mmCIF file of C-alpha atoms and ligand atoms in Angstrom:
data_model
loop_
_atom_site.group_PDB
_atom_site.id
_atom_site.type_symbol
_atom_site.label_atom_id
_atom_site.label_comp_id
_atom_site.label_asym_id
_atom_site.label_seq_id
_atom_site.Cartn_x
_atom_site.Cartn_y
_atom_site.Cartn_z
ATOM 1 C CA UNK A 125 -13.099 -5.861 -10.528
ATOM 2 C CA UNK A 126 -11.329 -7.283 -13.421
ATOM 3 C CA UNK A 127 -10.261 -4.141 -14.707
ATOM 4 C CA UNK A 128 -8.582 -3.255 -11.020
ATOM 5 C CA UNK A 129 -4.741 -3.498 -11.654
ATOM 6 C CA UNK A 130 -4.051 -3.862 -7.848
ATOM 7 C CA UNK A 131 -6.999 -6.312 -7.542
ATOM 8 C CA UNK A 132 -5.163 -8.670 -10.816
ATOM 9 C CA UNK A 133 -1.837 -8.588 -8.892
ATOM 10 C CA UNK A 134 -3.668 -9.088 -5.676
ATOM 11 C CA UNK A 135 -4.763 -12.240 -7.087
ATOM 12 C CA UNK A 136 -1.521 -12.768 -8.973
ATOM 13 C CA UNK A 137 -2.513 -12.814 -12.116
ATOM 14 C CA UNK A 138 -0.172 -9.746 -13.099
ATOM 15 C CA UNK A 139 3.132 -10.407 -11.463
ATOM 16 C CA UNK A 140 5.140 -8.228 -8.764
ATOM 17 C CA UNK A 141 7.781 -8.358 -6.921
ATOM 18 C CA UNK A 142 5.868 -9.573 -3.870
ATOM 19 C CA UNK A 143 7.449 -9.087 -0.356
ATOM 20 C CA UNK A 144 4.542 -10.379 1.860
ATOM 21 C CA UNK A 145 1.109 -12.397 1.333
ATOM 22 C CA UNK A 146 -1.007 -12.681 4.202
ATOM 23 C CA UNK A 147 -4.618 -13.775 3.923
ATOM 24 C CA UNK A 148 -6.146 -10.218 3.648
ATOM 25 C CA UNK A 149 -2.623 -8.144 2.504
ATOM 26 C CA UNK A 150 -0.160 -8.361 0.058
ATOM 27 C CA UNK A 151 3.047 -6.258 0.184
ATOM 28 C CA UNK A 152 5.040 -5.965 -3.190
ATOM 29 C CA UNK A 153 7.798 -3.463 -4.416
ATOM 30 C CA UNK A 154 6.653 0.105 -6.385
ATOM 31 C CA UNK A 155 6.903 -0.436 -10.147
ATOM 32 C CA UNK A 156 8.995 3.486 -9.891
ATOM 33 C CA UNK A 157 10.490 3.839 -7.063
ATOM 34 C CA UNK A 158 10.605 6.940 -5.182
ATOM 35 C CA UNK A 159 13.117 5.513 -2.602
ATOM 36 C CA UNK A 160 15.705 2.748 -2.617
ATOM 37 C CA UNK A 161 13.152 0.756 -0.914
ATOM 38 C CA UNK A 162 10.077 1.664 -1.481
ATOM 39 C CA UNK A 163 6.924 -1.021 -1.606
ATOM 40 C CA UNK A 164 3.126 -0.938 -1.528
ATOM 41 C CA UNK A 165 0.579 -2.409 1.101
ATOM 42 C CA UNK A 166 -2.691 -3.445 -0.542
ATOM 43 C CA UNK A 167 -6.109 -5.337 1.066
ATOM 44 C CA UNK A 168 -6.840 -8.159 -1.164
ATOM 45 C CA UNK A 169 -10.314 -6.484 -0.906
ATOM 46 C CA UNK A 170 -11.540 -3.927 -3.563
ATOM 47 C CA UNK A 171 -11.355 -0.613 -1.366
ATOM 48 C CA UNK A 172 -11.055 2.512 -3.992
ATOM 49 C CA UNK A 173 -9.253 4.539 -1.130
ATOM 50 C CA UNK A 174 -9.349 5.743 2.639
ATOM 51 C CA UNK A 175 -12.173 8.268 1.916
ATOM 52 C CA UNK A 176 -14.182 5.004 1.212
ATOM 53 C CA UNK A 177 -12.933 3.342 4.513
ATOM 54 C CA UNK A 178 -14.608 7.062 6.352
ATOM 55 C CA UNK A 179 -17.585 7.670 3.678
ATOM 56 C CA UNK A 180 -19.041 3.677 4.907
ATOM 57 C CA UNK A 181 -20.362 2.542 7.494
ATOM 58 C CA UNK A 182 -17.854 -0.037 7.698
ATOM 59 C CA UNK A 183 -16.623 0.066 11.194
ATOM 60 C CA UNK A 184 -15.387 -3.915 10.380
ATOM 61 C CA UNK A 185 -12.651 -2.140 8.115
ATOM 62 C CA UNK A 186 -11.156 -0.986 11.098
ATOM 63 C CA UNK A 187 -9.135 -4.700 11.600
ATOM 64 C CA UNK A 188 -8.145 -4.758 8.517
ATOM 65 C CA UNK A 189 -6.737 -1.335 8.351
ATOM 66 C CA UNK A 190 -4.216 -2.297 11.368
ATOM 67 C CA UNK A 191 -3.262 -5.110 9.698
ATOM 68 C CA UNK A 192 -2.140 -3.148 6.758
ATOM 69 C CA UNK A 193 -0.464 -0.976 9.012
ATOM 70 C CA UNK A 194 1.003 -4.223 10.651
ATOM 71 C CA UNK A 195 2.186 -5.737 7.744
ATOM 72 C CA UNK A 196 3.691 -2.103 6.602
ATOM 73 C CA UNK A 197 5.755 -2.144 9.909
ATOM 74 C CA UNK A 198 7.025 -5.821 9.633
ATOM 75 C CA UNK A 199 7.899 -5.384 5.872
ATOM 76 C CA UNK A 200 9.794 -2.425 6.856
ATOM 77 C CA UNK A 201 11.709 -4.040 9.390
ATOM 78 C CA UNK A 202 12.200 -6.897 7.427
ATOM 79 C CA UNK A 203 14.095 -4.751 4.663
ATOM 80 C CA UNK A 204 15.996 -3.290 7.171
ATOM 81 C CA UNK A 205 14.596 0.237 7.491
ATOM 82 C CA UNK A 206 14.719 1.796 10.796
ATOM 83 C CA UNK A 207 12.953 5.062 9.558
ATOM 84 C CA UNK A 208 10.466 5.158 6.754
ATOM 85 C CA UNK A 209 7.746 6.940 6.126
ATOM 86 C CA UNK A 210 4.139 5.828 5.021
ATOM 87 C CA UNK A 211 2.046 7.256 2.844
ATOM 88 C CA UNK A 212 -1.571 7.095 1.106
ATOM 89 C CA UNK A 213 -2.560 8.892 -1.578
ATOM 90 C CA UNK A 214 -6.433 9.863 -1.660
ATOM 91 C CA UNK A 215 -7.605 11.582 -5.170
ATOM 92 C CA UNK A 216 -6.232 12.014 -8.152
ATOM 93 C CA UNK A 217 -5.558 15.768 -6.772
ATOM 94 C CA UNK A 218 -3.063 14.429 -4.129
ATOM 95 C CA UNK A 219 -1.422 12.157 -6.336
ATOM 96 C CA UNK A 220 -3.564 8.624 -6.292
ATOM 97 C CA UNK A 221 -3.461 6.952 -9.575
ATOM 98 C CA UNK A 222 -4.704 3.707 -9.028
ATOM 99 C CA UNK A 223 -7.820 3.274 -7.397
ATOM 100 C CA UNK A 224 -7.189 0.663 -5.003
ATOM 101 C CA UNK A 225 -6.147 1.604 -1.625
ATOM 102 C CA UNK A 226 -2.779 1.138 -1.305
ATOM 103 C CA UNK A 227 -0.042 2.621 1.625
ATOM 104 C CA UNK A 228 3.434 3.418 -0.085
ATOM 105 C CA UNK A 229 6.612 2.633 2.168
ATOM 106 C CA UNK A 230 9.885 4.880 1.361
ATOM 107 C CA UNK A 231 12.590 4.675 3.245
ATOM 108 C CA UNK A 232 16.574 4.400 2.345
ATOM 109 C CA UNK A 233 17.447 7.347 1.907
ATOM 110 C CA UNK A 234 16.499 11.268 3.463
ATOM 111 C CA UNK A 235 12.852 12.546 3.250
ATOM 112 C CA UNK A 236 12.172 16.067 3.008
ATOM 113 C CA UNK A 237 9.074 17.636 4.859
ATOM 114 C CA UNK A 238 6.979 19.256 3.849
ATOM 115 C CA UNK A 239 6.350 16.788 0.718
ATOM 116 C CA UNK A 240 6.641 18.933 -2.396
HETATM 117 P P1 DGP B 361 -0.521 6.299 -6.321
HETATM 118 O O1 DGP B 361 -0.001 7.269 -7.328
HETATM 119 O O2 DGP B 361 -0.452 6.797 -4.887
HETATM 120 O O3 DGP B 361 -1.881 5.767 -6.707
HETATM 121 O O4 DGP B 361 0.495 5.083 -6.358
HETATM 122 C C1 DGP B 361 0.413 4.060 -7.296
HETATM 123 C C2 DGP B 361 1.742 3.397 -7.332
HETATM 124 O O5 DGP B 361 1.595 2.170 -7.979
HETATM 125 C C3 DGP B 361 2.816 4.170 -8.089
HETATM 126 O O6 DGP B 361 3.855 4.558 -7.190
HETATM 127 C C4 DGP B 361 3.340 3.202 -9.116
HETATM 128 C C5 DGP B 361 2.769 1.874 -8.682
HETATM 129 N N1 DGP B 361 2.394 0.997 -9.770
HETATM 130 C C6 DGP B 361 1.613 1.324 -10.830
HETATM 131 N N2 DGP B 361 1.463 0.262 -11.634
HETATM 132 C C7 DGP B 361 2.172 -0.751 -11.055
HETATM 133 C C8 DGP B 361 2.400 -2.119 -11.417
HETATM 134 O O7 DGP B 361 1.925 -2.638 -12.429
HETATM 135 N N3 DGP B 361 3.188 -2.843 -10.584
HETATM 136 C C9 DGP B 361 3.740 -2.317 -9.458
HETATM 137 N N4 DGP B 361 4.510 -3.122 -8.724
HETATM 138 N N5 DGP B 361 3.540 -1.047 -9.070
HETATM 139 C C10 DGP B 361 2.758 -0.278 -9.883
#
């Protein structure tokens, strides 16, 4: 997936302002920031988006997912954010843009809810 922007800085050839690497994650800071902190989870694996992870028949994601969510938590902590909140976009309709599944962490500062 050459052409996979996540998968390139994944792999680190496209630089970011990486947080976290673990053998299956990275965590690196939003390009625009929504949030004073506000960073991305990614699998190294090529996974288009959570309606992939429930379309499969890939009951083996399920260990990876946690650790995204693990990683998510221990990044948070680690930038000192008590409350955040964590989000995944899935479709262009609810705001994905890139096509690698990704979970955004925003914290720092008051989130409304509803999101607009
Ligand atoms: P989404 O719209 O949910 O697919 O989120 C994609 C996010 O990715 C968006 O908040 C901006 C961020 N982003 C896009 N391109 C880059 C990039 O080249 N580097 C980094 N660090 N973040 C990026």
């Amino acid at each position: 997936m050459a052409e996979c922007l996540f998968c390139e800085i994944a792999a680190g050839r496209i630089p970011a302002a990486v947080l976290r690497e673990t053998d299956r994650a990275v965590a690196f800071r939003d390009i625009s920031p929504q949030a004073p902190t506000h960073f991305l989870v990614i699998p190294r694996r090529h996974i288009v988006s959570l309606a992939d992870v429930a379309e499969g028949a890939e009951g083996e994601l399920e260990p990876l997912l946690g650790h995204l969510l693990r990683v998510a938590a221990e990044v948070a902590r680690a930038e000192g954010l008590q409350d955040f909140r964590l989000v995944s976009n899935v479709g262009a309709s609810a705001g994905q843009s890139v096509f690698h599944l990704h979970l955004h962490v925003l914290g720092g500062r008051p989130l409304e809810w509803p999101p607009g």
